Amino acid sequence: MHENDYLQQVANLTGLRHYPQQGPWGKKSGSVVGTRDNYVTAIGFRYNGQNASLVILLRFKRLEQPELVKSTLKGAEIKKGKLGAVGNDFVRWEWKYSFIKPGAEEVAKLVEDLRTAIKTVTTPFDGRCEHCASTPMQSLTLLNGMPMFICASCQERVRNELNQAAEKYEMLTPNYPNGLVLGLGAAALGGLAWGLVAYGLNHIFLWGAILIGYIVAAAVLRGTGKVTRFGQIIIPVLTIASVLFGDAIFYTLIIMKQEHVAFSGKLLNAVLLHLWELEIQGSGVLSLLFGLVGAGYALYSARKPKFQAVFQSLGAPSP
Ligand SMILES: [Zn+2]
């Protein structure tokens, strides 16, 4: 069944409404959104690579101890799907499937069961804005796709706060020397650890290269204080240098062991001079590729933080 028809069916069974294009998961088919017993509910699809999940989100009044919600749900022994995440004001339940979507009736039943389970430890909304707890609210608003009760003045405040955070970030002066020093330190330590671990395990541990990329990126960003072009360039360069350095240590140690020679600057020099030949013979090229994956991942996770609040009313056409 097409996702749209399916969600429409789920909406009918749960007494909620289907909003194509809208909701937390940014899918074309959108989500089923509404409130039941004053619990904000959203149902939709999420894809994570090959895995498809039907996702159910329940929101309630902010509470101090989300652990209680977690343990209550564990104790409820709900058989379909599993707990995705619990926050201060939400629980996300995920039902993974392949090819055949879970039956719409089963989904409706699951939504009921989940709400019933958390009722004892959560407080539903009470028809007022969930931020200021005073303005009466009838309809839900989407904040970056997330349905919530938020009044006009609180929306304005959230927008201002985010704008200020964005301005502050723009005004930060990046500390390049600091970034370089920390980045070099992380690359040197990472390379050393990479070489020693590889020697200890007697083979090159490729995932370590990804880890190095990640650590180098973290160090550079901590040093500079913000994401800059400088960081985006030196992070992959330092990562590759670190992996190469680690490989050089690895090969040096191997030669020392096999040829029974002591460590010397001469030996290290010889290894460095022939590093490329050694890399091509061994799994060096692969380790460089993994290092680049690590750097790429680090760069991706180090992209500029998003300071944007998009408010949208339910049922409104997509911007
Ligand atoms: Zn408010």
Short mmCIF file of C-alpha atoms and ligand atoms in Angstrom, two decimals:
data_model
loop_
_atom_site.label_atom_id
_atom_site.label_comp_id
_atom_site.label_asym_id
_atom_site.label_seq_id
_atom_site.Cartn_x
_atom_site.Cartn_y
_atom_site.Cartn_z
CA MET A 1 0.00 0.00 0.00
CA HIS A 2 1.23 3.49 -0.77
CA GLU A 3 2.52 5.38 2.28
CA ASN A 4 -0.06 8.12 1.87
CA ASP A 5 -2.98 5.70 1.81
CA TYR A 6 -1.50 3.76 4.66
CA LEU A 7 -1.07 6.84 6.86
CA GLN A 8 -4.60 7.93 5.97
CA GLN A 9 -5.81 4.57 7.21
CA VAL A 10 -3.78 4.89 10.42
CA ALA A 11 -5.25 8.38 10.88
CA ASN A 12 -8.79 7.04 10.55
CA LEU A 13 -8.12 4.26 13.04
CA THR A 14 -6.42 6.48 15.61
CA GLY A 15 -8.79 9.42 15.29
CA LEU A 16 -5.93 11.71 14.24
CA ARG A 17 -5.28 13.50 10.96
CA HIS A 18 -2.88 12.80 8.15
CA TYR A 19 -0.78 15.77 7.00
CA PRO A 20 1.16 14.98 3.82
CA GLN A 21 4.59 16.67 3.59
CA GLN A 22 4.55 17.66 7.26
CA GLY A 23 5.83 16.35 10.56
CA PRO A 24 9.12 15.51 12.26
CA TRP A 25 10.50 13.10 9.67
CA GLY A 26 10.51 15.29 6.59
CA LYS A 27 8.98 12.69 4.31
CA LYS A 28 6.71 13.36 1.36
CA SER A 29 4.04 11.16 2.85
CA GLY A 30 4.22 13.34 5.97
CA SER A 31 2.79 12.15 9.24
CA VAL A 32 -0.32 11.48 11.20
CA VAL A 33 -0.57 14.17 13.87
CA GLY A 34 -2.97 15.16 16.60
CA THR A 35 -3.77 14.82 20.26
CA ARG A 36 -5.45 12.00 22.15
CA ASP A 37 -6.20 12.56 25.82
CA ASN A 38 -4.06 15.70 25.40
CA TYR A 39 -0.98 13.69 24.49
CA VAL A 40 0.57 15.05 21.30
CA THR A 41 0.95 12.16 18.90
CA ALA A 42 2.85 11.88 15.62
CA ILE A 43 3.14 8.76 13.46
CA GLY A 44 5.23 8.46 10.32
CA PHE A 45 8.00 6.68 8.48
CA ARG A 46 11.71 6.95 8.91
CA TYR A 47 14.39 5.42 6.77
CA ASN A 48 17.86 4.72 7.99
CA GLY A 49 19.82 3.30 5.08
CA GLN A 50 18.14 -0.02 4.28
CA ASN A 51 16.02 -0.02 7.40
CA ALA A 52 12.49 1.25 7.36
CA SER A 53 10.70 2.01 10.59
CA LEU A 54 7.26 3.09 11.49
CA VAL A 55 7.79 5.71 14.18
CA ILE A 56 5.38 6.75 16.90
CA LEU A 57 6.08 9.87 18.89
CA LEU A 58 4.18 10.80 22.04
CA ARG A 59 4.72 14.16 23.71
CA PHE A 60 3.73 15.21 27.20
CA LYS A 61 4.44 18.01 29.68
CA ARG A 62 8.10 18.46 30.45
CA LEU A 63 9.21 16.29 33.37
CA GLU A 64 12.39 15.97 35.38
CA GLN A 65 12.97 12.24 35.25
CA PRO A 66 12.55 10.67 31.84
CA GLU A 67 14.14 7.48 33.24
CA LEU A 68 10.83 6.76 34.89
CA VAL A 69 9.08 6.77 31.51
CA LYS A 70 11.73 4.42 30.20
CA SER A 71 11.39 1.91 33.02
CA THR A 72 7.60 2.07 32.87
CA LEU A 73 7.64 1.27 29.16
CA LYS A 74 10.09 -1.57 29.75
CA GLY A 75 7.77 -2.96 32.39
CA ALA A 76 4.73 -2.66 30.13
CA GLU A 77 6.13 -5.46 27.95
CA ILE A 78 4.86 -4.08 24.68
CA LYS A 79 5.65 -6.68 22.05
CA LYS A 80 5.49 -4.66 18.85
CA GLY A 81 8.47 -2.51 17.95
CA LYS A 82 10.86 -1.13 20.52
CA LEU A 83 11.77 1.98 22.43
CA GLY A 84 13.68 4.43 20.25
CA ALA A 85 14.34 7.27 22.66
CA VAL A 86 12.95 9.02 25.69
CA GLY A 87 13.39 12.73 26.39
CA ASN A 88 12.09 15.20 28.94
CA ASP A 89 8.90 15.68 26.98
CA PHE A 90 8.65 12.85 24.49
CA VAL A 91 8.95 9.17 23.85
CA ARG A 92 9.78 7.75 20.45
CA TRP A 93 8.81 4.20 19.62
CA GLU A 94 10.15 2.46 16.53
CA TRP A 95 8.75 -0.51 14.67
CA LYS A 96 11.29 -1.80 12.17
CA TYR A 97 10.00 -3.77 9.24
CA SER A 98 11.12 -4.99 5.86
CA PHE A 99 8.88 -4.80 2.80
CA ILE A 100 5.53 -5.28 4.51
CA LYS A 101 4.34 -2.44 6.70
CA PRO A 102 2.86 -3.31 10.10
CA GLY A 103 -0.92 -3.68 9.98
CA ALA A 104 -2.69 -0.33 10.44
CA GLU A 105 -4.96 -1.82 13.13
CA GLU A 106 -1.94 -3.08 15.02
CA VAL A 107 -0.37 0.36 14.84
CA ALA A 108 -3.51 2.01 16.18
CA LYS A 109 -3.58 -0.52 19.02
CA LEU A 110 0.10 0.09 19.73
CA VAL A 111 -0.46 3.85 19.98
CA GLU A 112 -3.21 3.20 22.53
CA ASP A 113 -1.03 0.79 24.51
CA LEU A 114 1.88 3.20 24.61
CA ARG A 115 -0.26 6.08 25.79
CA THR A 116 -1.93 3.93 28.43
CA ALA A 117 1.47 2.75 29.64
CA ILE A 118 2.96 6.21 30.11
CA LYS A 119 -0.17 7.79 31.59
CA THR A 120 0.79 6.81 35.12
CA VAL A 121 4.15 8.60 34.99
CA THR A 122 3.51 11.57 32.68
CA THR A 123 1.21 14.58 32.61
CA PRO A 124 -0.65 15.40 29.41
CA PHE A 125 -0.90 18.95 28.08
CA ASP A 126 -3.68 21.11 29.41
CA GLY A 127 -4.73 23.35 26.54
CA ARG A 128 -2.13 26.00 27.31
CA CYS A 129 1.14 26.95 25.65
CA GLU A 130 3.76 24.46 26.81
CA HIS A 131 6.44 27.15 27.09
CA CYS A 132 4.79 29.94 29.08
CA ALA A 133 2.06 27.70 30.50
CA SER A 134 -0.41 30.57 30.31
CA THR A 135 -1.71 31.36 26.80
CA PRO A 136 -4.65 29.09 25.95
CA MET A 137 -3.90 27.01 22.87
CA GLN A 138 -6.21 25.11 20.63
CA SER A 139 -4.03 24.02 17.78
CA LEU A 140 -0.63 22.48 17.35
CA THR A 141 2.24 24.27 15.63
CA LEU A 142 5.22 22.57 14.05
CA LEU A 143 8.65 23.74 15.19
CA ASN A 144 11.11 22.33 12.67
CA GLY A 145 8.51 19.66 12.05
CA MET A 146 7.87 18.82 15.70
CA PRO A 147 4.24 19.28 16.75
CA MET A 148 3.82 21.31 19.93
CA PHE A 149 1.62 23.82 21.70
CA ILE A 150 3.47 27.10 21.43
CA CYS A 151 1.86 30.53 21.46
CA ALA A 152 2.77 33.43 19.15
CA SER A 153 4.85 35.32 21.71
CA CYS A 154 6.79 32.21 22.71
CA GLN A 155 7.45 31.51 19.02
CA GLU A 156 8.84 35.01 18.74
CA ARG A 157 11.04 34.44 21.78
CA VAL A 158 12.41 31.14 20.47
CA ARG A 159 13.16 32.81 17.13
CA ASN A 160 14.98 35.68 18.85
CA GLU A 161 17.00 33.37 21.03
CA LEU A 162 18.13 31.39 18.02
CA ASN A 163 18.96 34.55 16.09
CA GLN A 164 21.06 35.74 18.99
CA ALA A 165 22.85 32.41 19.18
CA ALA A 166 23.56 32.61 15.44
CA GLU A 167 24.90 36.18 15.76
CA LYS A 168 27.07 35.23 18.69
CA TYR A 169 28.49 32.36 16.68
CA GLU A 170 29.23 34.61 13.71
CA MET A 171 31.01 37.07 15.99
CA LEU A 172 33.27 34.47 17.58
CA THR A 173 36.86 35.07 16.51
CA PRO A 174 38.36 31.74 15.53
CA ASN A 175 41.63 30.93 17.24
CA TYR A 176 43.65 29.45 14.38
CA PRO A 177 46.98 28.89 16.20
CA ASN A 178 45.17 27.07 18.95
CA GLY A 179 43.34 24.91 16.43
CA LEU A 180 46.56 24.07 14.64
CA VAL A 181 48.41 23.16 17.84
CA LEU A 182 45.62 20.98 19.19
CA GLY A 183 45.09 19.41 15.77
CA LEU A 184 48.78 18.58 15.41
CA GLY A 185 48.86 17.14 18.93
CA ALA A 186 45.82 14.95 18.25
CA ALA A 187 47.27 13.82 14.91
CA ALA A 188 50.62 12.91 16.53
CA LEU A 189 49.03 11.05 19.44
CA GLY A 190 46.50 9.37 17.16
CA GLY A 191 49.26 8.26 14.79
CA LEU A 192 51.36 6.92 17.64
CA ALA A 193 48.42 4.99 19.08
CA TRP A 194 47.52 3.70 15.61
CA GLY A 195 51.07 2.41 15.03
CA LEU A 196 51.39 0.81 18.46
CA VAL A 197 47.96 -0.81 18.37
CA ALA A 198 48.61 -2.12 14.86
CA TYR A 199 51.91 -3.54 16.04
CA GLY A 200 50.32 -5.06 19.15
CA LEU A 201 47.50 -6.70 17.18
CA ASN A 202 49.86 -7.51 14.34
CA HIS A 203 47.54 -6.09 11.75
CA ILE A 204 46.22 -2.71 10.82
CA PHE A 205 42.98 -1.95 12.50
CA LEU A 206 41.15 0.02 9.82
CA TRP A 207 38.39 1.40 11.99
CA GLY A 208 41.09 3.16 13.98
CA ALA A 209 41.59 5.46 11.00
CA ILE A 210 38.01 6.62 11.26
CA LEU A 211 38.52 7.25 14.94
CA ILE A 212 41.63 9.32 14.19
CA GLY A 213 39.71 11.48 11.73
CA TYR A 214 37.12 12.03 14.39
CA ILE A 215 39.59 12.90 17.15
CA VAL A 216 41.59 15.26 14.93
CA ALA A 217 38.41 17.09 13.97
CA ALA A 218 37.33 17.41 17.58
CA ALA A 219 40.74 18.79 18.56
CA VAL A 220 40.89 21.34 15.74
CA LEU A 221 37.37 22.58 16.46
CA ARG A 222 38.00 22.82 20.15
CA GLY A 223 41.09 24.87 19.37
CA THR A 224 39.54 27.24 16.84
CA GLY A 225 36.25 27.50 18.71
CA LYS A 226 34.07 27.33 15.61
CA VAL A 227 33.72 25.71 12.22
CA THR A 228 35.85 27.54 9.66
CA ARG A 229 37.24 26.94 6.18
CA PHE A 230 40.64 26.57 7.82
CA GLY A 231 39.38 23.68 9.90
CA GLN A 232 37.65 22.06 6.95
CA ILE A 233 40.96 22.03 5.11
CA ILE A 234 43.39 21.02 7.84
CA ILE A 235 41.20 18.30 9.37
CA PRO A 236 41.49 15.88 6.42
CA VAL A 237 45.14 16.83 5.87
CA LEU A 238 46.06 16.15 9.50
CA THR A 239 44.04 12.93 9.51
CA ILE A 240 45.93 11.57 6.50
CA ALA A 241 49.24 12.71 8.01
CA SER A 242 48.34 10.99 11.26
CA VAL A 243 47.48 7.69 9.57
CA LEU A 244 50.70 7.82 7.52
CA PHE A 245 52.71 8.59 10.64
CA GLY A 246 51.04 5.67 12.41
CA ASP A 247 51.82 3.37 9.49
CA ALA A 248 55.46 4.52 9.57
CA ILE A 249 55.66 3.61 13.25
CA PHE A 250 54.04 0.26 12.54
CA TYR A 251 56.47 -0.60 9.72
CA THR A 252 59.45 0.60 11.76
CA LEU A 253 58.47 -1.62 14.68
CA ILE A 254 57.91 -4.60 12.36
CA ILE A 255 61.33 -4.17 10.76
CA MET A 256 62.96 -3.80 14.18
CA LYS A 257 61.41 -7.09 15.23
CA GLN A 258 62.02 -9.07 12.05
CA GLU A 259 65.55 -7.81 11.42
CA HIS A 260 66.50 -7.61 15.09
CA VAL A 261 67.71 -4.06 14.82
CA ALA A 262 67.42 -1.30 17.38
CA PHE A 263 65.45 1.84 16.77
CA SER A 264 67.39 4.60 15.10
CA GLY A 265 66.70 7.82 13.31
CA LYS A 266 68.25 6.24 10.24
CA LEU A 267 65.78 3.37 10.29
CA LEU A 268 62.80 5.70 10.69
CA ASN A 269 64.14 7.81 7.87
CA ALA A 270 64.48 4.78 5.62
CA VAL A 271 60.90 3.74 6.40
CA LEU A 272 59.63 7.24 5.68
CA LEU A 273 61.51 7.31 2.37
CA HIS A 274 59.96 4.01 1.30
CA LEU A 275 56.63 4.57 2.97
CA TRP A 276 54.70 4.75 -0.25
CA GLU A 277 56.06 1.42 -1.53
CA LEU A 278 55.27 -0.17 1.82
CA GLU A 279 51.78 1.31 1.76
CA ILE A 280 51.03 -0.11 -1.68
CA GLN A 281 52.24 -3.58 -0.65
CA GLY A 282 50.32 -3.61 2.61
CA SER A 283 46.85 -2.39 3.39
CA GLY A 284 48.12 1.17 3.46
CA VAL A 285 45.92 2.43 0.67
CA LEU A 286 42.91 1.03 2.45
CA SER A 287 43.91 2.64 5.71
CA LEU A 288 44.24 5.98 3.95
CA LEU A 289 40.78 5.51 2.52
CA PHE A 290 39.43 4.75 5.97
CA GLY A 291 41.23 7.80 7.33
CA LEU A 292 39.48 9.90 4.70
CA VAL A 293 36.15 8.38 5.65
CA GLY A 294 36.90 9.36 9.24
CA ALA A 295 37.82 12.88 8.20
CA GLY A 296 34.72 13.11 6.03
CA TYR A 297 32.56 11.95 8.86
CA ALA A 298 34.25 14.38 11.23
CA LEU A 299 33.72 17.22 8.78
CA TYR A 300 30.12 16.25 8.34
CA SER A 301 29.52 16.21 12.07
CA ALA A 302 31.45 19.47 12.41
CA ARG A 303 29.33 21.44 9.98
CA LYS A 304 28.05 24.70 11.27
CA PRO A 305 25.38 24.34 13.91
CA LYS A 306 21.92 25.16 12.66
CA PHE A 307 20.27 28.07 14.37
CA GLN A 308 16.96 28.08 12.71
CA ALA A 309 13.44 27.79 13.96
CA VAL A 310 10.81 27.23 11.32
CA PHE A 311 7.27 27.44 12.61
CA GLN A 312 4.52 26.07 10.49
CA SER A 313 0.88 25.49 11.19
CA LEU A 314 -0.51 22.04 10.58
CA GLY A 315 -2.24 21.71 7.25
CA ALA A 316 -0.43 24.72 5.81
CA PRO A 317 1.25 24.19 2.44
CA SER A 318 4.96 23.45 2.68
CA PRO A 319 7.24 26.49 2.48
ZN ZN B 1 3.59 30.80 25.32
#
